[in-house]
JSON list of C-alpha atoms in Angstrom, two decimals:
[
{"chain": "A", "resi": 20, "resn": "UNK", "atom": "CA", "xyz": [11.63, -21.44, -5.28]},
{"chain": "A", "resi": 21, "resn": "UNK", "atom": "CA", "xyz": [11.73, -17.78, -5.55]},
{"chain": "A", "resi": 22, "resn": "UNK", "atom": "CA", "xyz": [12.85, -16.20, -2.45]},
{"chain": "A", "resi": 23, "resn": "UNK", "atom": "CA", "xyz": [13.21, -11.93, -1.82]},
{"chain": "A", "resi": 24, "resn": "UNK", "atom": "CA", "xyz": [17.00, -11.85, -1.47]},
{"chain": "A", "resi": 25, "resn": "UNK", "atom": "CA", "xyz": [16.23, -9.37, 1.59]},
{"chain": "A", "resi": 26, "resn": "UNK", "atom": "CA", "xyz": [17.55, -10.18, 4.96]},
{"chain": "A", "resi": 27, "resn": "UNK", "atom": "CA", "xyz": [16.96, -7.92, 8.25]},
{"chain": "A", "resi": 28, "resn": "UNK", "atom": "CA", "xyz": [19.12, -8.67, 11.50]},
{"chain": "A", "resi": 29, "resn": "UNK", "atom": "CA", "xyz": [19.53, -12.43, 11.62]},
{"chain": "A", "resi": 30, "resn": "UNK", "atom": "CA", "xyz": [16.22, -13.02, 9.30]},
{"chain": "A", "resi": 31, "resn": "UNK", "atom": "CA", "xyz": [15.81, -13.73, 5.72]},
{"chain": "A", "resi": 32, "resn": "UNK", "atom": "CA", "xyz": [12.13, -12.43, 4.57]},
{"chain": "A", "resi": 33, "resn": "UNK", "atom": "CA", "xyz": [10.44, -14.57, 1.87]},
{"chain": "A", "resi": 34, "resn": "UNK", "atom": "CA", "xyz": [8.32, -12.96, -0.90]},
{"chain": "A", "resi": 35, "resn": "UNK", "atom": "CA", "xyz": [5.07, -14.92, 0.37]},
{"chain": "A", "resi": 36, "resn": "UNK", "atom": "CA", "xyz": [6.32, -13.19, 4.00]},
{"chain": "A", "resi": 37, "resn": "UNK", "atom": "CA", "xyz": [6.13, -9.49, 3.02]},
{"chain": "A", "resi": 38, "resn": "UNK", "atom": "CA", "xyz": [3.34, -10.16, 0.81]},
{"chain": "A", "resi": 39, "resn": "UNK", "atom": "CA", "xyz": [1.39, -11.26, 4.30]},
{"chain": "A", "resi": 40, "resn": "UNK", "atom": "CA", "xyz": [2.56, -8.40, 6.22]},
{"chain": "A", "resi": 41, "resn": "UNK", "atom": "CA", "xyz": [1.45, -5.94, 3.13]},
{"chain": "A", "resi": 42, "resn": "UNK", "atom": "CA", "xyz": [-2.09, -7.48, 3.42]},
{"chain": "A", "resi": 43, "resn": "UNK", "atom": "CA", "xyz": [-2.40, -7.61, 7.18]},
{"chain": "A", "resi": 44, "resn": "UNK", "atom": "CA", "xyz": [-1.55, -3.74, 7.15]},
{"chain": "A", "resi": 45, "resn": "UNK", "atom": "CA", "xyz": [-4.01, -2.75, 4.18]},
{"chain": "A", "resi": 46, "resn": "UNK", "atom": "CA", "xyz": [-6.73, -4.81, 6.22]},
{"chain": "A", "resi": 47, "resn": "UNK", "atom": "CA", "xyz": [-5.50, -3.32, 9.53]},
{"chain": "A", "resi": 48, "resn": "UNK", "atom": "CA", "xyz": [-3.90, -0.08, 9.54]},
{"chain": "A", "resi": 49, "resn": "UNK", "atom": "CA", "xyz": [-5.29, 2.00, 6.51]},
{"chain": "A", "resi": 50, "resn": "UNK", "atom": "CA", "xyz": [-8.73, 3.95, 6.98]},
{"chain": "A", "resi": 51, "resn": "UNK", "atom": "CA", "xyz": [-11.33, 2.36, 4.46]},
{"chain": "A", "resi": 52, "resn": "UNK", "atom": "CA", "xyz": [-11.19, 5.63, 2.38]},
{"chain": "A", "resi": 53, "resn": "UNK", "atom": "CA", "xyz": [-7.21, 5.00, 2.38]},
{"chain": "A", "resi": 54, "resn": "UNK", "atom": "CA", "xyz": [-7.81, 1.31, 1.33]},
{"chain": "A", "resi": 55, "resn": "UNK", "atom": "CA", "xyz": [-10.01, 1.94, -1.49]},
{"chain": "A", "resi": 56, "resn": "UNK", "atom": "CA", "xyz": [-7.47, 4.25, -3.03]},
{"chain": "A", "resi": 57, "resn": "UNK", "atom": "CA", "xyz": [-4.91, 2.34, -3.17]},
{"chain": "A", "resi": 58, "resn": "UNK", "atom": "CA", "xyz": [-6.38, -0.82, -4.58]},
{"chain": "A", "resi": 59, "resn": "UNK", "atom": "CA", "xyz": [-8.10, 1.67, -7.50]},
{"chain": "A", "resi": 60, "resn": "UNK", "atom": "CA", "xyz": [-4.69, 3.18, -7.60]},
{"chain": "A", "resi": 61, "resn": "UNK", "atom": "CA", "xyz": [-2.22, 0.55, -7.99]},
{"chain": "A", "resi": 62, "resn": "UNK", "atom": "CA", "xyz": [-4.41, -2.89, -8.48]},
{"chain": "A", "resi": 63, "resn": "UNK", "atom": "CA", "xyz": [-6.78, -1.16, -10.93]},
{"chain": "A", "resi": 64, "resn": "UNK", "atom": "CA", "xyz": [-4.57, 1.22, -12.21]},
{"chain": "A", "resi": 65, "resn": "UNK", "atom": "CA", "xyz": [-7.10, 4.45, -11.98]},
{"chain": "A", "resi": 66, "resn": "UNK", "atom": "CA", "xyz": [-5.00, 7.69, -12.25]},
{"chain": "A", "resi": 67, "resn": "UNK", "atom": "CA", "xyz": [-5.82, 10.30, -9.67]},
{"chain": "A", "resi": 68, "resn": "UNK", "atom": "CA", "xyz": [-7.92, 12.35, -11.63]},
{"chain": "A", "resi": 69, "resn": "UNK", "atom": "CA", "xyz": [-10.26, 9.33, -12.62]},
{"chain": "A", "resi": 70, "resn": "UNK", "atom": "CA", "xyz": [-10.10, 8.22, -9.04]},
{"chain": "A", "resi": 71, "resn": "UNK", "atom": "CA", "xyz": [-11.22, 12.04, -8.16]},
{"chain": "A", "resi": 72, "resn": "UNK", "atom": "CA", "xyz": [-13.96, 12.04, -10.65]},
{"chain": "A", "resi": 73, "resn": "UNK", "atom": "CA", "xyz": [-15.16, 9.47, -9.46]},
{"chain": "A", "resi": 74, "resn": "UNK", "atom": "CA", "xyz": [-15.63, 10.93, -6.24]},
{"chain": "A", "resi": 75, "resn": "UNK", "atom": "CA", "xyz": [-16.37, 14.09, -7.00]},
{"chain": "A", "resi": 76, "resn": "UNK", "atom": "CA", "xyz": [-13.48, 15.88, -4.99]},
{"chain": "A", "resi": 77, "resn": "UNK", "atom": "CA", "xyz": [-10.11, 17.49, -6.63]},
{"chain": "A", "resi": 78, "resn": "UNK", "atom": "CA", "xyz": [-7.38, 15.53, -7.27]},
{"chain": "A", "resi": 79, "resn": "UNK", "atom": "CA", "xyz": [-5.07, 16.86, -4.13]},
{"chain": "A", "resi": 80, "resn": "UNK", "atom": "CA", "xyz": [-7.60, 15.05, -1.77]},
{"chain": "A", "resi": 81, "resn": "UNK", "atom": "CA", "xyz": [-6.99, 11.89, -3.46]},
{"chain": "A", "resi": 82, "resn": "UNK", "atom": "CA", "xyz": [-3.22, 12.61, -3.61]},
{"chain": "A", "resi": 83, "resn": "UNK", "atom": "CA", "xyz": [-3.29, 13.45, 0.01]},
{"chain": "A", "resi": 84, "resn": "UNK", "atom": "CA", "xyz": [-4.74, 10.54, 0.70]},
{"chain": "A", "resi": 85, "resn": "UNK", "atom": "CA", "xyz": [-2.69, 8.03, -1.54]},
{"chain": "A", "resi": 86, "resn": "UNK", "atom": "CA", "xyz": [0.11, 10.14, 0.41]},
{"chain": "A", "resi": 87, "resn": "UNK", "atom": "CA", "xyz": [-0.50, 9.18, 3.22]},
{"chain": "A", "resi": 88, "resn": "UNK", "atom": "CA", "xyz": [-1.70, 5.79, 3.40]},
{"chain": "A", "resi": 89, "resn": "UNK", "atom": "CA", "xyz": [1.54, 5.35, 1.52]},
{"chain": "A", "resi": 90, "resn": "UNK", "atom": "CA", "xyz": [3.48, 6.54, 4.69]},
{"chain": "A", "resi": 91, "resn": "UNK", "atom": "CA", "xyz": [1.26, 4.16, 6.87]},
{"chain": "A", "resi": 92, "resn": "UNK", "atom": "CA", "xyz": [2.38, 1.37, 4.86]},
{"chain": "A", "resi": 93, "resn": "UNK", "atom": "CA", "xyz": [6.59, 2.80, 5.25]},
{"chain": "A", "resi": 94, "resn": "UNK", "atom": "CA", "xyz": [5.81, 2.88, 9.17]},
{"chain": "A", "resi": 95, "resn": "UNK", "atom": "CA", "xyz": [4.30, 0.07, 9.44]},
{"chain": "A", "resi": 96, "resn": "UNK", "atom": "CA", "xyz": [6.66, -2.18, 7.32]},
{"chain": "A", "resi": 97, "resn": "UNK", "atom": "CA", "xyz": [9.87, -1.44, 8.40]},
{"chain": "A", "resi": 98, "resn": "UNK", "atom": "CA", "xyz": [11.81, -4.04, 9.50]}
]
C-alpha cells in the first residue's frame, strides 16, 4: 500500500488522510463561489478566462478568487 512518505511531529500522514482533510476543508472552509472555482479549475480543468466567460466577470475576479481560496486551503492544512 501506497503511503505519502510525509511525517509531521511524531505522525506519519497517509495519502487517504490528507485526501480527507482536503475534502473536509473544500466542504467547510471555502465560500461556495470559492468552491466552484476550484473544482472548474483544477478537476475540470477550465482556464480562467473560460471560467470568467462563463460568468461574465474579468478574469482578475476569478484569479482573485482561485487566490484566495488557495490560501484558505495553505491555512487550513498546515500541519
Amino acid at each position: 500500500k501506497h503511503t505519502l512518505s510525509k511525517t509531521f511531529g511524531d505522525r506519519r500522514w497517509t495519502r487517504e488522510e490528507q485526501l480527507q482533510r482536503i475534502r473536509a476543508v473544500i466542504d467547510h472552509e471555502l465560500t461556495p463561489l470559492q468552491k466552484q472555482t476550484m473544482i472548474q479549475y483544477y478537476f475540470y480543468h477550465f482556464t480562467i478566462a473560460e471560467i470568467a466567460r462563463m460568468r461574465g466577470v474579468h478574469k482578475s475576479a476569478v484569479f482573485r478568487t482561485l487566490h484566495r481560496a488557495e490560501e484558505k486551503l495553505k491555512k487550513y492544512l498546515q500541519y
